[in-house]
Amino acid sequence: MAGDAMIGLSIFVVFVILMLAGVPIGVALTLGGALGIWLADLGMMSLPNNFYAGIAKYPLLALPMFVLVGVIFEKSGVAERLVNLAIAIVGRKPGRLPLVAIAVAMLLGGISGSGPATAAAVGGVMLAAMARAGYPPAYSATVIGAAAATDILIPPSIAFIVYSVLVPGASVPALFAGGLFPGLLAGIALMIPAAWLARRHGFGRTDGETKRPPFWPALQAASWGLAAPVLILGGMRMGWFTPTEAAVVAVVYGLFVGMAIYRTIRLRELLDILVDAAETSGIILVVVALASIFAYAVNTLGIIDPLARAITGSGLGSYGTLTLIVLVLLGVGMVLDGISIFLIFIPILLPMMRTFAWDPVWFGVLLTYMVAIGQFTPPMAVNLMVSAKLAGVPIEQTARWAVWFVLAMMLALILLVAMPDIVLWLPRSLNY
């Protein structure tokens, strides 16, 4: 037993040292896990076996398809048409453009489920418009980066697909349904500081100097984009297709809209789109596969259970333990991406979830919500990296604005903890 404990300690020490040295997360997980397998004499053939087993799971088939959907809709011009529709609805009064950016990001979240893709799509349209209206680039980049974080909550969500593979009892349809209201709540929470900051600093005073688009033509142009989430989610609810099949349907629909309706995607551009999606999907799936080696070593050596028992037996209780998890994951979210956080921490958190009888769907939405906050919390904020790059500002300049959006999301997170039915009412109503 003492030998296993020392091996377990060696695994984590090597992993942390490699991470601090800047080694890619997948490589650090693999080397740490491989060390444990070698020291415990578990058989080196378990390395390729677990690499394959980590991604040989049916729900993961949907992941590359939804990544491809995000790239297709980013290139198709859907974001620009949704922006025009949003402006036609709310008008061009001062302080409205940040609200438009957040609303459009939420709508795109119902299509792609990828925060960085949405940050790129919305940023490509909104940053120039907000700059013309007098919004500082750092503020605009923060609004768009924060708004794009709602996309991993609003279904379909790549993060929910990965979570469903790691956690028994949490189906993809149930997670999709459970994330809808929290995603809307997150969007509303972000709109409040966005509007308050714009008014406090006098941003957007020239919002109303450009002509307001006519409503009906704007609605007609945006209708194909608005129909996408209805097709994806409605088709799953009606039983026409599974989440994996829905991803394929969404790809076909996106290509039809981009190539035949809007004609913004040409045949020669299709290869570049496929390459972009393949690169992103490959990175995610390789990290998932490599993390399976680490998880196998940790679980086989029985390292997790004593750690989980120590935390649950510390007297913190359900809410105290949940508060500790929130603080740890928010801190980790500043330096790691969401998929890596899931792969590293879910094996540790599963025994606690069972001990306190937390609903796996509710707990999954909470974890994803914490990851969403990390996506726009400097220094390692993937959404902010995209939006700040498009805005031409260092990510450090967004920190003074990001803190207000983080606080707003934290308040909404407290509401989700206090009122689990916000998450669970819809899945239960739909019998998921």
Coordinates of C-alpha atoms in Angstrom, one line a residue:
M1 CA 0.0 0.0 0.0
A2 CA 2.8 2.4 0.9
G3 CA 4.5 1.5 -2.4
D4 CA 1.4 2.4 -4.3
A5 CA 1.2 5.7 -2.4
M6 CA 4.8 6.5 -3.4
I7 CA 4.1 5.6 -7.0
G8 CA 1.0 7.8 -7.0
L9 CA 2.9 10.7 -5.5
S10 CA 5.6 10.2 -8.2
I11 CA 2.9 10.4 -10.9
F12 CA 1.5 13.7 -9.7
V13 CA 5.0 15.2 -9.1
V14 CA 6.2 14.4 -12.6
F15 CA 2.9 15.7 -14.1
V16 CA 3.1 19.0 -12.2
I17 CA 6.8 19.5 -13.0
L18 CA 6.2 18.9 -16.7
M19 CA 3.2 21.2 -16.7
L20 CA 5.3 24.0 -15.0
A21 CA 8.0 23.4 -17.6
G22 CA 5.6 24.2 -20.4
V23 CA 5.2 20.6 -21.7
P24 CA 1.8 20.2 -23.5
I25 CA -0.9 18.8 -21.3
G26 CA -1.4 15.6 -23.2
V27 CA 2.3 14.7 -23.1
A28 CA 2.5 15.6 -19.4
L29 CA -0.4 13.3 -18.7
T30 CA 1.0 10.5 -20.7
L31 CA 4.5 10.6 -19.2
G32 CA 3.1 10.8 -15.7
G33 CA 0.8 7.8 -16.3
A34 CA 3.5 5.8 -18.1
L35 CA 5.8 6.3 -15.2
G36 CA 3.2 4.9 -12.8
I37 CA 2.5 1.9 -15.1
W38 CA 6.2 1.1 -15.3
L39 CA 6.9 1.5 -11.6
A40 CA 3.8 -0.6 -10.6
D41 CA 4.6 -3.2 -13.3
L42 CA 1.2 -3.0 -14.8
G43 CA 2.3 -3.9 -18.3
M44 CA 3.5 -1.4 -20.9
M45 CA 0.9 -2.8 -23.4
S46 CA -1.7 -1.0 -21.3
L47 CA -0.4 2.2 -22.9
P48 CA -1.7 1.6 -26.4
N49 CA -4.8 -0.3 -25.1
N50 CA -5.9 2.7 -23.0
F51 CA -5.0 5.2 -25.7
Y52 CA -7.5 3.4 -28.0
A53 CA -10.1 2.8 -25.3
G54 CA -10.1 6.5 -24.4
I55 CA -11.6 7.6 -27.7
A56 CA -13.3 4.4 -28.8
K57 CA -16.6 5.7 -27.4
Y58 CA -19.8 6.4 -29.5
P59 CA -20.7 9.8 -28.0
L60 CA -17.2 11.1 -29.0
L61 CA -18.2 10.7 -32.7
A62 CA -20.3 13.8 -32.4
L63 CA -17.3 15.9 -31.2
P64 CA -15.5 16.4 -34.6
M65 CA -18.8 17.0 -36.3
F66 CA -19.8 19.8 -34.0
V67 CA -16.3 21.3 -34.3
L68 CA -16.9 21.2 -38.1
V69 CA -20.3 22.9 -37.6
G70 CA -18.7 25.7 -35.7
V71 CA -16.1 26.3 -38.5
I72 CA -18.7 26.2 -41.2
F73 CA -21.0 28.7 -39.6
E74 CA -18.0 30.9 -38.7
K75 CA -17.1 31.1 -42.4
S76 CA -20.7 31.2 -43.8
G77 CA -21.6 34.8 -42.6
V78 CA -24.4 33.7 -40.2
A79 CA -22.9 35.9 -37.5
E80 CA -23.1 39.1 -39.6
R81 CA -26.8 38.4 -40.4
L82 CA -27.7 37.7 -36.8
V83 CA -26.0 41.0 -35.8
N84 CA -28.1 42.9 -38.3
L85 CA -31.2 41.3 -37.0
A86 CA -30.3 42.0 -33.3
I87 CA -29.6 45.7 -34.2
A88 CA -32.9 45.9 -36.1
I89 CA -34.6 44.7 -32.9
V90 CA -32.9 46.7 -30.2
G91 CA -31.9 49.7 -32.3
R92 CA -28.7 51.7 -32.3
K93 CA -29.1 53.6 -29.0
P94 CA -25.9 54.2 -26.9
G95 CA -24.7 51.2 -25.1
R96 CA -26.7 48.6 -27.1
L97 CA -23.9 47.1 -29.2
P98 CA -22.4 45.0 -26.3
L99 CA -25.8 43.6 -25.7
V100 CA -26.1 42.7 -29.4
A101 CA -22.7 40.9 -29.2
I102 CA -23.8 38.9 -26.2
A103 CA -27.1 37.9 -27.7
V104 CA -25.6 36.9 -31.0
A105 CA -22.9 34.8 -29.3
M106 CA -25.7 33.0 -27.4
L107 CA -27.6 32.3 -30.6
L108 CA -24.4 30.9 -32.2
G109 CA -24.0 28.8 -29.1
G110 CA -27.1 26.9 -30.2
I111 CA -25.3 26.0 -33.4
S112 CA -21.6 25.2 -32.8
G113 CA -21.0 24.7 -29.0
S114 CA -17.5 26.0 -29.4
G115 CA -16.4 29.2 -27.5
P116 CA -13.3 30.1 -29.6
A117 CA -15.2 29.6 -32.9
T118 CA -18.0 31.9 -31.7
A119 CA -15.4 34.5 -30.4
A120 CA -13.9 34.5 -33.9
A121 CA -17.2 34.7 -35.7
V122 CA -18.8 37.4 -33.5
G123 CA -15.5 39.3 -33.1
G124 CA -15.0 39.4 -36.9
V125 CA -18.3 41.3 -37.2
M126 CA -18.7 43.2 -33.9
L127 CA -15.2 44.5 -33.1
A128 CA -15.1 46.9 -36.0
A129 CA -18.6 48.1 -35.4
M130 CA -17.9 48.7 -31.7
A131 CA -14.6 50.5 -32.5
R132 CA -16.5 52.9 -34.8
A133 CA -19.0 53.5 -32.0
G134 CA -16.3 54.5 -29.6
Y135 CA -15.8 51.4 -27.5
P136 CA -12.2 50.7 -26.4
P137 CA -10.8 47.6 -28.1
A138 CA -9.9 45.9 -24.8
Y139 CA -13.5 46.4 -23.5
S140 CA -15.0 45.1 -26.7
A141 CA -12.6 42.0 -26.7
T142 CA -13.6 41.2 -23.1
V143 CA -17.4 41.4 -23.9
I144 CA -17.0 39.1 -26.9
G145 CA -14.7 36.7 -25.1
A146 CA -17.1 36.5 -22.1
A147 CA -20.2 36.1 -24.3
A148 CA -18.6 33.3 -26.3
A149 CA -18.1 31.4 -23.0
T150 CA -21.9 30.8 -22.8
D151 CA -21.5 28.5 -25.8
I152 CA -20.3 25.5 -23.8
L153 CA -23.5 25.8 -21.8
I154 CA -26.1 26.4 -24.5
P155 CA -26.7 23.1 -26.4
P156 CA -25.1 21.6 -28.4
S157 CA -21.9 21.6 -26.3
I158 CA -18.6 19.9 -26.9
A159 CA -17.8 20.0 -23.2
F160 CA -21.1 18.2 -22.3
I161 CA -20.2 15.4 -24.8
V162 CA -16.8 14.9 -23.1
Y163 CA -18.4 15.0 -19.7
S164 CA -21.0 12.3 -20.7
V165 CA -18.2 10.0 -21.7
L166 CA -16.4 10.4 -18.3
V167 CA -19.4 10.3 -16.0
P168 CA -21.9 7.4 -15.8
G169 CA -25.5 8.4 -15.6
A170 CA -25.2 11.7 -17.5
S171 CA -26.6 11.3 -21.0
V172 CA -25.9 13.8 -23.7
P173 CA -29.6 14.8 -24.2
A174 CA -30.0 15.3 -20.4
L175 CA -26.9 17.5 -20.3
F176 CA -28.0 19.5 -23.3
A177 CA -31.4 20.1 -21.7
G178 CA -29.8 20.9 -18.4
G179 CA -27.5 23.5 -19.8
L180 CA -30.1 25.6 -21.6
F181 CA -31.5 27.7 -18.8
P182 CA -28.0 28.1 -17.1
G183 CA -26.7 29.3 -20.5
L184 CA -29.5 31.9 -20.8
L185 CA -28.9 32.9 -17.2
A186 CA -25.1 33.4 -17.9
G187 CA -26.0 35.6 -20.9
I188 CA -28.3 37.8 -18.8
A189 CA -25.6 38.0 -16.1
L190 CA -23.1 39.2 -18.6
M191 CA -25.4 41.8 -20.1
I192 CA -25.7 43.6 -16.7
P193 CA -22.0 44.6 -16.3
A194 CA -21.7 45.2 -20.1
A195 CA -24.5 47.8 -20.0
W196 CA -23.3 49.2 -16.6
L197 CA -19.7 49.7 -17.7
A198 CA -20.8 51.2 -21.1
R199 CA -23.0 53.8 -19.3
R200 CA -20.5 54.5 -16.5
H201 CA -17.6 55.2 -18.9
G202 CA -19.7 56.9 -21.6
F203 CA -19.0 54.2 -24.3
G204 CA -21.0 54.0 -27.5
R205 CA -22.2 57.6 -27.7
T206 CA -22.1 57.3 -31.5
D207 CA -24.1 54.1 -31.6
G208 CA -27.1 55.9 -33.0
E209 CA -25.4 57.8 -35.7
T210 CA -25.7 54.9 -38.3
K211 CA -28.9 53.8 -39.8
R212 CA -31.0 51.1 -38.1
P213 CA -31.5 48.1 -40.5
P214 CA -35.1 47.4 -41.5
F215 CA -36.6 44.5 -39.4
W216 CA -38.2 42.2 -42.0
P217 CA -35.3 42.0 -44.5
A218 CA -33.0 41.4 -41.5
L219 CA -35.2 38.7 -40.2
Q220 CA -35.4 37.0 -43.6
A221 CA -31.6 37.1 -44.1
A222 CA -31.0 35.7 -40.6
S223 CA -33.8 33.0 -40.7
W224 CA -31.5 30.3 -42.0
G225 CA -29.2 30.8 -39.1
L226 CA -32.0 31.0 -36.6
A227 CA -33.4 27.7 -37.9
A228 CA -30.2 25.8 -37.2
P229 CA -30.6 25.3 -33.4
V230 CA -34.3 24.5 -33.9
L231 CA -33.3 21.8 -36.4
I232 CA -30.5 20.4 -34.2
L233 CA -32.4 20.4 -30.8
G234 CA -35.9 19.9 -32.2
G235 CA -34.7 16.9 -34.2
M236 CA -33.2 15.3 -31.2
R237 CA -36.3 15.9 -29.1
M238 CA -38.6 14.5 -31.7
G239 CA -36.4 11.4 -31.9
W240 CA -35.5 11.9 -35.6
F241 CA -31.8 11.5 -34.8
T242 CA -29.4 11.0 -31.9
P243 CA -26.9 13.7 -30.8
T244 CA -24.2 12.1 -32.9
E245 CA -26.5 12.0 -35.9
A246 CA -27.7 15.6 -35.2
A247 CA -24.1 16.7 -35.6
V248 CA -23.9 15.2 -39.0
V249 CA -27.3 16.8 -40.0
A250 CA -26.0 20.2 -38.7
V251 CA -22.9 19.9 -40.9
V252 CA -25.0 19.1 -44.0
Y253 CA -27.3 22.0 -43.2
G254 CA -24.5 24.4 -42.6
L255 CA -22.9 23.5 -45.9
F256 CA -26.2 24.0 -47.7
V257 CA -26.7 27.4 -46.1
G258 CA -23.1 28.6 -46.7
M259 CA -22.7 27.2 -50.3
A260 CA -26.3 27.4 -51.7
I261 CA -28.2 30.1 -49.8
Y262 CA -25.6 32.7 -48.7
R263 CA -23.0 31.6 -51.2
T264 CA -20.2 32.7 -48.9
I265 CA -18.4 29.3 -49.0
R266 CA -16.9 28.3 -52.3
L267 CA -15.9 24.8 -53.2
R268 CA -12.2 25.5 -53.1
E269 CA -12.6 26.8 -49.6
L270 CA -14.1 23.6 -48.4
L271 CA -10.8 21.8 -48.0
D272 CA -9.4 24.6 -45.7
I273 CA -12.6 24.3 -43.6
L274 CA -12.2 20.6 -43.3
V275 CA -8.5 21.0 -42.4
D276 CA -9.2 23.6 -39.7
A277 CA -11.9 21.3 -38.1
A278 CA -9.7 18.2 -38.4
E279 CA -6.8 20.0 -36.6
T280 CA -9.0 21.2 -33.7
S281 CA -10.8 17.9 -33.4
G282 CA -7.5 16.0 -33.5
I283 CA -6.0 18.1 -30.7
I284 CA -9.0 17.5 -28.5
L285 CA -9.2 13.7 -29.2
V286 CA -5.5 13.1 -28.8
V287 CA -5.6 14.8 -25.4
V288 CA -8.6 12.7 -24.4
A289 CA -6.8 9.5 -25.5
L290 CA -3.5 10.4 -23.7
A291 CA -5.4 11.4 -20.5
S292 CA -6.9 7.9 -20.5
I293 CA -3.4 6.5 -19.8
F294 CA -3.0 8.8 -16.8
A295 CA -6.5 7.9 -15.6
Y296 CA -5.8 4.2 -15.9
A297 CA -2.6 4.4 -13.8
V298 CA -4.3 6.6 -11.1
N299 CA -7.4 4.4 -10.8
T300 CA -5.5 1.1 -10.9
L301 CA -3.2 2.2 -8.1
G302 CA -6.2 3.3 -6.0
I303 CA -4.9 6.8 -5.5
I304 CA -8.2 8.7 -5.9
D305 CA -10.3 7.0 -3.3
P306 CA -8.2 7.9 -0.2
L307 CA -7.9 11.6 -1.4
A308 CA -11.7 11.7 -1.9
R309 CA -12.3 10.2 1.5
A310 CA -10.0 12.7 3.1
I311 CA -12.0 15.6 1.6
T312 CA -15.4 14.2 2.3
G313 CA -14.4 13.2 5.8
S314 CA -13.0 16.6 6.6
G315 CA -16.3 17.9 8.0
L316 CA -16.8 20.5 5.3
G317 CA -20.2 19.0 4.3
S318 CA -21.9 19.1 0.9
Y319 CA -21.8 22.9 0.4
G320 CA -18.4 23.3 1.9
T321 CA -16.9 20.7 -0.4
L322 CA -18.7 22.3 -3.3
T323 CA -17.3 25.7 -2.4
L324 CA -13.8 24.2 -2.3
I325 CA -14.3 22.6 -5.7
V326 CA -15.5 25.9 -7.1
L327 CA -12.4 27.8 -5.8
V328 CA -10.0 25.2 -7.0
L329 CA -11.5 24.9 -10.5
L330 CA -11.8 28.6 -11.0
G331 CA -8.1 28.9 -10.1
V332 CA -7.2 26.1 -12.4
G333 CA -9.4 27.5 -15.2
M334 CA -7.1 30.5 -15.4
V335 CA -4.3 28.3 -16.7
L336 CA -5.9 25.2 -18.3
D337 CA -8.5 24.7 -21.0
G338 CA -11.9 23.1 -20.2
I339 CA -11.3 19.7 -21.7
S340 CA -8.0 19.3 -19.8
I341 CA -9.8 20.3 -16.5
F342 CA -12.4 17.6 -17.1
L343 CA -9.9 14.9 -17.9
I344 CA -7.7 15.7 -14.8
F345 CA -10.3 16.5 -12.2
I346 CA -13.4 14.4 -12.9
P347 CA -11.9 11.1 -11.8
I348 CA -11.0 12.9 -8.5
L349 CA -14.5 14.5 -8.2
L350 CA -16.6 11.4 -9.0
P351 CA -16.3 9.8 -5.5
M352 CA -17.3 13.1 -3.9
M353 CA -20.3 13.3 -6.2
R354 CA -21.4 9.8 -5.2
T355 CA -20.8 10.5 -1.5
F356 CA -23.0 13.6 -1.4
A357 CA -25.5 12.1 -3.9
W358 CA -25.2 15.1 -6.2
D359 CA -27.1 14.7 -9.4
P360 CA -24.6 13.9 -12.2
V361 CA -26.4 16.2 -14.7
W362 CA -26.6 19.1 -12.2
F363 CA -22.9 18.6 -11.2
G364 CA -21.9 18.4 -14.9
V365 CA -23.6 21.7 -15.6
L366 CA -21.9 23.3 -12.6
L367 CA -18.5 22.1 -13.7
T368 CA -19.0 23.3 -17.2
Y369 CA -20.2 26.7 -15.8
M370 CA -16.9 27.0 -13.9
V371 CA -15.0 26.1 -17.1
A372 CA -17.0 28.7 -18.9
I373 CA -15.8 31.4 -16.4
G374 CA -12.2 30.2 -16.9
Q375 CA -12.5 30.7 -20.7
F376 CA -12.5 34.5 -20.2
T377 CA -10.4 34.7 -17.0
P378 CA -6.8 35.8 -17.8
P379 CA -4.0 34.8 -18.2
M380 CA -5.0 31.5 -20.0
A381 CA -8.4 32.4 -21.4
V382 CA -8.9 30.7 -24.7
N383 CA -11.8 32.9 -25.8
L384 CA -10.1 36.1 -24.8
M385 CA -7.0 35.0 -26.7
V386 CA -9.1 34.9 -29.9
S387 CA -11.0 38.1 -29.3
A388 CA -8.0 40.1 -28.1
K389 CA -6.0 38.9 -31.1
L390 CA -8.7 40.1 -33.4
A391 CA -9.0 43.4 -31.5
G392 CA -5.2 43.9 -31.7
V393 CA -4.7 44.3 -27.9
P394 CA -2.6 42.4 -25.4
I395 CA -4.7 40.1 -23.2
E396 CA -3.4 41.8 -20.1
Q397 CA -5.4 44.9 -21.0
T398 CA -8.7 43.0 -20.7
A399 CA -8.1 42.1 -17.1
R400 CA -9.7 45.3 -15.7
W401 CA -12.9 44.6 -17.6
A402 CA -12.9 40.8 -17.2
V403 CA -13.2 41.0 -13.4
W404 CA -16.7 42.5 -13.6
F405 CA -17.9 39.8 -15.9
V406 CA -16.3 37.1 -13.7
L407 CA -18.2 38.5 -10.7
A408 CA -21.5 38.5 -12.5
M409 CA -21.0 34.9 -13.6
M410 CA -20.1 33.9 -10.0
L411 CA -23.3 35.4 -8.7
A412 CA -25.2 33.4 -11.3
L413 CA -23.3 30.3 -10.2
I414 CA -24.3 30.7 -6.6
L415 CA -27.9 30.8 -7.9
L416 CA -27.4 27.5 -9.7
V417 CA -26.0 25.9 -6.5
A418 CA -28.9 27.2 -4.4
M419 CA -31.6 26.3 -6.9
P420 CA -30.7 23.0 -8.6
D421 CA -34.1 23.0 -10.4
I422 CA -32.8 25.7 -12.7
V423 CA -30.7 22.9 -14.2
L424 CA -32.8 19.9 -13.6
W425 CA -36.4 21.0 -14.4
L426 CA -36.1 20.8 -18.2
P427 CA -34.4 17.3 -18.3
R428 CA -37.0 15.9 -15.9
S429 CA -39.8 17.5 -17.9
L430 CA -38.5 15.9 -21.1
N431 CA -38.0 12.6 -19.3
Y432 CA -34.2 12.4 -20.0

